[in-house]
mmCIF file of C-alpha atoms and ligand atoms in Angstrom:
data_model
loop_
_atom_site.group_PDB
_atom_site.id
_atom_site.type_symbol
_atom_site.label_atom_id
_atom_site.label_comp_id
_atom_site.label_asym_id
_atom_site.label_seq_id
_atom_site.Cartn_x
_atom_site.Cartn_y
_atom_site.Cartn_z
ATOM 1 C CA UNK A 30 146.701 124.984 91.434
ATOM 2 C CA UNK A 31 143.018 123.660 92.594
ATOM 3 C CA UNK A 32 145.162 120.804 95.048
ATOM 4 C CA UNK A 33 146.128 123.751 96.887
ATOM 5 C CA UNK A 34 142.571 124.665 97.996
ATOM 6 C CA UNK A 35 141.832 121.241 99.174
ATOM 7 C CA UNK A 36 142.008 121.047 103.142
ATOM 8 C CA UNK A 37 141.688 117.091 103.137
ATOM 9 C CA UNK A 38 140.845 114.039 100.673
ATOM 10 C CA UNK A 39 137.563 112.102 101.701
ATOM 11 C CA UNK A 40 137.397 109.970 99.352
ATOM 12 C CA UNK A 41 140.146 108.978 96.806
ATOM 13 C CA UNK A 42 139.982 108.290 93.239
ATOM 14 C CA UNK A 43 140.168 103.950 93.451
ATOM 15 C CA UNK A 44 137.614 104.553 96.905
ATOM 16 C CA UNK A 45 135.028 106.324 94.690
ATOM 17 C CA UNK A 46 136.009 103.741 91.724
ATOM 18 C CA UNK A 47 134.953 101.132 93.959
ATOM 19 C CA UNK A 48 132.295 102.155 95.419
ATOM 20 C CA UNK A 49 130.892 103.490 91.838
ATOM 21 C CA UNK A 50 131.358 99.870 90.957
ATOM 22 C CA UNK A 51 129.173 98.291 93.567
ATOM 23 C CA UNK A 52 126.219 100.570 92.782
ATOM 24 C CA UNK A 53 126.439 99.515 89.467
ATOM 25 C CA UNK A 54 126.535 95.687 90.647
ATOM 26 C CA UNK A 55 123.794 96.439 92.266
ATOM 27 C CA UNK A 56 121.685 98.507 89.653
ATOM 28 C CA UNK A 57 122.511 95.744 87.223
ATOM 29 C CA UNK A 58 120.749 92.714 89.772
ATOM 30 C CA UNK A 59 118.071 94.858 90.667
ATOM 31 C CA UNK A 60 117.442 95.731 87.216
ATOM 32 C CA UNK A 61 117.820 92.423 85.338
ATOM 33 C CA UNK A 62 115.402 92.249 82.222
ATOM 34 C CA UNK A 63 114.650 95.965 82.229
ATOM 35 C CA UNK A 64 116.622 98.310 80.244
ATOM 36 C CA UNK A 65 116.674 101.295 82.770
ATOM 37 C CA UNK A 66 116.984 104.877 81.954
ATOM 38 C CA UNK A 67 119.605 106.928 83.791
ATOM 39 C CA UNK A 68 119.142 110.656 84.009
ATOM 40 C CA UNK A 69 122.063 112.339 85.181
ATOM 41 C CA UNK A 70 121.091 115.737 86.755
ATOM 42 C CA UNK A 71 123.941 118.014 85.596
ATOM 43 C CA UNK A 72 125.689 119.936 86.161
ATOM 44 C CA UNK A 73 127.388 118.185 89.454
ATOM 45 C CA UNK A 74 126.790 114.225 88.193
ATOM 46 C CA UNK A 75 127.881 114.488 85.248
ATOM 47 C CA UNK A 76 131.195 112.179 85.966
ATOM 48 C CA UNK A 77 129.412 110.201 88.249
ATOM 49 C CA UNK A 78 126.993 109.485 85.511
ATOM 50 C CA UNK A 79 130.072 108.805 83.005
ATOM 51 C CA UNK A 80 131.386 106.270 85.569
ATOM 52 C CA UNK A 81 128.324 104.415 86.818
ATOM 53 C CA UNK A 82 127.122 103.885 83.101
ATOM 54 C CA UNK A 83 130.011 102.364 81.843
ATOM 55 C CA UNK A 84 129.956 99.809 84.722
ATOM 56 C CA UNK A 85 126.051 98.713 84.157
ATOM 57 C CA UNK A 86 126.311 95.704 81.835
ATOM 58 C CA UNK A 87 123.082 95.932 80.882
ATOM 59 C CA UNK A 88 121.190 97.698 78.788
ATOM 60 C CA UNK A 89 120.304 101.482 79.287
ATOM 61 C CA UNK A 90 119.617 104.536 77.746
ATOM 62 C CA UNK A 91 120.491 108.024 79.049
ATOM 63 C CA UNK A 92 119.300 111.474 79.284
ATOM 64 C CA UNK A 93 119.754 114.650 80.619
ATOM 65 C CA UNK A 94 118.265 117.300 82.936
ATOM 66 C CA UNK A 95 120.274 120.707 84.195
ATOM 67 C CA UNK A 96 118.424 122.511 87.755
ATOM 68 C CA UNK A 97 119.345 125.494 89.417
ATOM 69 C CA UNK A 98 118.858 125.710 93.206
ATOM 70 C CA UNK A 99 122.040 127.190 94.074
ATOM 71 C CA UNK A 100 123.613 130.677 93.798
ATOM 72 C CA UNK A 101 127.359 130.487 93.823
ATOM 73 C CA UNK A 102 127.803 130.581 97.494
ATOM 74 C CA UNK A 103 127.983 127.261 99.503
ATOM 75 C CA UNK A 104 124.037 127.018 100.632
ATOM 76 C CA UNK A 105 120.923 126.300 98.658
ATOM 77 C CA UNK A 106 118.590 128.805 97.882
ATOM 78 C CA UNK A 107 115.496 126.540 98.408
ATOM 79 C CA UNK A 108 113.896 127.566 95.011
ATOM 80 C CA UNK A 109 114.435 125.031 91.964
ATOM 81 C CA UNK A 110 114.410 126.003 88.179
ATOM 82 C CA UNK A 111 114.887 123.563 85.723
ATOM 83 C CA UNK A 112 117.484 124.903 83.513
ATOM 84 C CA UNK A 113 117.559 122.128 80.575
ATOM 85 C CA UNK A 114 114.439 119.771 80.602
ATOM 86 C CA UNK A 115 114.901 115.535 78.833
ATOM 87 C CA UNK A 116 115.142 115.113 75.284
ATOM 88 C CA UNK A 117 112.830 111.681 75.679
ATOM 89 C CA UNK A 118 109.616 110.696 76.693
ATOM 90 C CA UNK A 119 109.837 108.796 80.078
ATOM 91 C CA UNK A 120 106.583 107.250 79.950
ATOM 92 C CA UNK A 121 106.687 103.548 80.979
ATOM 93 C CA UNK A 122 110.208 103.944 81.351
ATOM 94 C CA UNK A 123 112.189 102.727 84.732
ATOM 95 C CA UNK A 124 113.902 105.900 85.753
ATOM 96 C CA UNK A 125 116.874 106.035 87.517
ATOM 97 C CA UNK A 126 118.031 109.426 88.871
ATOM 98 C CA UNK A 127 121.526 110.190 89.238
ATOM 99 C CA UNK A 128 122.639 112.591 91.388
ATOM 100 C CA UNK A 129 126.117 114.145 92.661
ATOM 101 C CA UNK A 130 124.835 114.962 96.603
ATOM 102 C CA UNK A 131 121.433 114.720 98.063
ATOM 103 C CA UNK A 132 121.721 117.328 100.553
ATOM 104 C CA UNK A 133 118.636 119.640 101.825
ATOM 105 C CA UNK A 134 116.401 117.543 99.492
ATOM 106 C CA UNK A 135 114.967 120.260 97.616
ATOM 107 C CA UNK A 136 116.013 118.953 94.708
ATOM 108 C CA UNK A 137 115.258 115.261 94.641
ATOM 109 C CA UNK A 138 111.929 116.215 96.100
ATOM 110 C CA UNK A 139 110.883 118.503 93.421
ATOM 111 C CA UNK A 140 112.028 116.518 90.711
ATOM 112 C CA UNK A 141 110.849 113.096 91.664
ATOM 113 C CA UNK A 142 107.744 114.998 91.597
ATOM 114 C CA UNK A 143 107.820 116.222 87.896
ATOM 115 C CA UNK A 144 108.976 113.050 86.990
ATOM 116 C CA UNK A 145 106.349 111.088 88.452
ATOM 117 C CA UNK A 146 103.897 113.130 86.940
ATOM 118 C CA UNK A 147 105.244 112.156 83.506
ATOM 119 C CA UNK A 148 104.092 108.711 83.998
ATOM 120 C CA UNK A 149 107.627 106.847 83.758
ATOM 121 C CA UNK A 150 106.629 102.721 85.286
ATOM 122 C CA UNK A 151 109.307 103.341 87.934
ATOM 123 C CA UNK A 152 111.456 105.873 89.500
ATOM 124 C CA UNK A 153 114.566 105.352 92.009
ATOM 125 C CA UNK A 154 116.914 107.820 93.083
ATOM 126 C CA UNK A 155 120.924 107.505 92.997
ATOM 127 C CA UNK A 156 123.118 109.611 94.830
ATOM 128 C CA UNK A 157 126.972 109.114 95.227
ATOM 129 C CA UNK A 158 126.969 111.499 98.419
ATOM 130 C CA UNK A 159 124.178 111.780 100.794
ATOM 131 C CA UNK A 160 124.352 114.413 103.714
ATOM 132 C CA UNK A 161 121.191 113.866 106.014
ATOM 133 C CA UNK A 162 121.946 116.271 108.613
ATOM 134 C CA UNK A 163 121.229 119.039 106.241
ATOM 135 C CA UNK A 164 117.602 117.124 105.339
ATOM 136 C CA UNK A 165 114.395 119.874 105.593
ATOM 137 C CA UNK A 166 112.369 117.087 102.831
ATOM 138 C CA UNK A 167 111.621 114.116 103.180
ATOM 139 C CA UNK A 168 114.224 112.327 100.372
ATOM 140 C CA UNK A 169 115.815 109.161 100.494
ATOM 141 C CA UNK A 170 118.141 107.825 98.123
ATOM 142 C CA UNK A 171 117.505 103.967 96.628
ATOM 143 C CA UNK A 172 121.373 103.519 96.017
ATOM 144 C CA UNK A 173 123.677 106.215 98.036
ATOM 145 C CA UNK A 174 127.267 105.849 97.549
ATOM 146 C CA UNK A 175 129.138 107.857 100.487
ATOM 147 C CA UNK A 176 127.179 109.433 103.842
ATOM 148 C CA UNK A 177 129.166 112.635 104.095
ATOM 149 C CA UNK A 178 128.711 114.999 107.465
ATOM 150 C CA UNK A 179 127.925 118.547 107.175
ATOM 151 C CA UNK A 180 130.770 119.487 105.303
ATOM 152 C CA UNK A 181 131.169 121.505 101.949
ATOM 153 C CA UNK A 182 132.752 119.264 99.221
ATOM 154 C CA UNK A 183 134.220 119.349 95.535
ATOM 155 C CA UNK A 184 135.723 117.447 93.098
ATOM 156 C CA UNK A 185 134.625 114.412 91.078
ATOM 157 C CA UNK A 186 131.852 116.626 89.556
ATOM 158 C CA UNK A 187 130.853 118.629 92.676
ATOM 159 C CA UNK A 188 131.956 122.789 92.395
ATOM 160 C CA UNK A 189 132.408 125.506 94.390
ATOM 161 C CA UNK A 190 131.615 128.706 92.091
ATOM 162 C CA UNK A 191 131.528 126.514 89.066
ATOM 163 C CA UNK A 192 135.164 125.324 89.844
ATOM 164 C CA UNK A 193 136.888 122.183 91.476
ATOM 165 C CA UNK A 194 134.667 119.493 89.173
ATOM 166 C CA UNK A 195 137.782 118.563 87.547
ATOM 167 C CA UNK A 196 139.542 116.946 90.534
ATOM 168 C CA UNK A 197 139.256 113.322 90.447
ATOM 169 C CA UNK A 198 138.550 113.070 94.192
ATOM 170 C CA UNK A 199 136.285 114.126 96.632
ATOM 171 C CA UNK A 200 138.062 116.693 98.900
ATOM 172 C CA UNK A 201 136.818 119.851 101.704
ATOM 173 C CA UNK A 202 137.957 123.123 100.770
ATOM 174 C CA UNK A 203 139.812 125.354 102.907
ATOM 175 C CA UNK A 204 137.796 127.728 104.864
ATOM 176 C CA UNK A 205 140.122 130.807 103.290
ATOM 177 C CA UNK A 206 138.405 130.046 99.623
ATOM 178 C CA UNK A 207 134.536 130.776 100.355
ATOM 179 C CA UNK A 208 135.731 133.283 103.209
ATOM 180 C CA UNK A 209 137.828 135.158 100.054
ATOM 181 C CA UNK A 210 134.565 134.651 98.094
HETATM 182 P P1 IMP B 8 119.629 120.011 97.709
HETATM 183 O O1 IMP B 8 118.585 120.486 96.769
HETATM 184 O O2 IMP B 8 119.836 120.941 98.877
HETATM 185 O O3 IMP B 8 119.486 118.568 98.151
HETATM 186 O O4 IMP B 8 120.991 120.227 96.990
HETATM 187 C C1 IMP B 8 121.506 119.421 96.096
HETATM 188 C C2 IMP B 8 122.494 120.172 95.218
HETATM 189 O O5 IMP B 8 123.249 121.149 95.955
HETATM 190 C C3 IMP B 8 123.498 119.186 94.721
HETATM 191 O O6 IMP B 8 123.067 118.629 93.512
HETATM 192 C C4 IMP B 8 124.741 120.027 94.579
HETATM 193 O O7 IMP B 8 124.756 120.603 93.297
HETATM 194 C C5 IMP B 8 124.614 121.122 95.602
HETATM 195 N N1 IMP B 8 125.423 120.825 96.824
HETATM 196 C C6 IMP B 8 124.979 120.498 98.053
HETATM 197 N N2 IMP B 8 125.987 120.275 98.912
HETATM 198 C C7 IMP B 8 127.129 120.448 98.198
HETATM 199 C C8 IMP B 8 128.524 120.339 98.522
HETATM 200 O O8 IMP B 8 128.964 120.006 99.644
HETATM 201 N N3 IMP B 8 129.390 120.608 97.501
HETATM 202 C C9 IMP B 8 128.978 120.957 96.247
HETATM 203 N N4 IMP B 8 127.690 121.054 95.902
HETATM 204 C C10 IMP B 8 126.760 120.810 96.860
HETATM 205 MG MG1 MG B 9 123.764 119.282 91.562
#
C-alpha cells in the first residue's frame, strides 16, 4: 500500500480543494474579459491542472507541455529537455503556466523563456507548491498555492520514481523509501 510510505499528511484532500479553489477565484477576477490559456506542465500538474480548470468560470483553453529535469532520484539534475512541446500557437495568447512545485527554478526559468519568445500577449506562472529555500533562479510564482520547506513530497500529482501521483494528498515520504532506492 502507497499510505504506508507516507511519514506525514501536509496537506489534506478538502485543504488542497480549498486552496485550489481560491486560485481559481482569483485567476477568474484577474482574468475577467480574457479567455486565458492554461498549460499544465506534465507530468506532476496534471491533477492540479484537472482541478483548477474546472473551478475557472470563465473561459479557457488548455494545452500541454511534458519537461524532463529530473532523474528518478529526489534532486534535479539542472539540465531541462522538453519532452512533449504545445499543440497551439500561443501567440497573443494570455498564458498561464501551471505547475505542480516550483522548486530550484530551473524549470520555470527556462520555460518562461521559450514561451516568451513565442510571442504569447501575457505570461504568469501558477504553482500549487512553492519551496524557496531550494531557489538557485530567480522565479517567482504569480499565484502559489502552498509554501512548503525543504522537504521531499508526493501525492496529488507529485512522484517519487514515477509513483505516489495517485494519492489524493500531499504527504513526505519516509526516509526508508529513497534510502531503499
Ligand atoms: P525545479 O526545476 O528544480 O524548480 O523543479 C521543478 C520540478 O521538480 C517539479 O516540477 C517537480 O516535478 C520536481 N520536484 C521538485 N521538488 C519535488 C518534490 O518535493 N516532490 C516531487 N517532485 C519534486
Ligand atoms: Mg514537474
Amino acid at each position: 500500500m502507497l499510505e504506508q510510505d507516507i511519514e506525514r499528511v501536509l496537506f489534506t484532500e478538502q485543504e488542497l480543494k480549498d486552496r485550489v479553489a481560491e486560485i481559481a477565484a482569483q485567476i477568474d477576477k484577474d482574468y475577467a474579459g480574457k479567455e486565458p490559456m492554461l498549460i499544465s506542465v506534465l507530468r506532476g500538474s496534471f491533477i492540479f491542472m484537472a482541478d483548477l480548470v474546472r473551478s475557472i468560470t470563465l473561459p479557457c483553453t488548455v494545452d500541454f507541455m511534458a519537461v524532463s529535469s529530473y532523474g528518478s532520484g529526489t534532486t534535479s539534475s539542472g539540465q531541462v529537455k522538453i519532452t512533449k512541446d504545445l499543440s497551439e500557437s500561443i501567440e497573443g495568447r494570455d498564458i498561464i503556466v501551471v505547475e505542480d512545485i516550483l522548486d530550484s527554478g530551473n524549470t520555470l526559468s527556462y520555460l518562461f523563456q521559450l514561451l516568451q519568445a513565442r510571442h504569447p500577449a501575457s505570461v504568469r506562472l501558477c504553482t500549487l507548491l512553492d519551496k524557496p529555500s531550494r531557489r538557485t533562479k530567480a522565479v517567482t510564482a504569480d499565484y502559489t498555492g502552498f509554501t512548503v520547506d525543504d522537504l521531499f513530497v508526493v501525492g496529488y500529482g507529485l512522484d517519487y520514481a514515477e509513483k505516489y501521483r495517485n494519492l489524493p494528498y500531499i504527504g513526505i515520504l519516509k526516509p526508508a523509501v529513497y534510502e531503499k532506492g
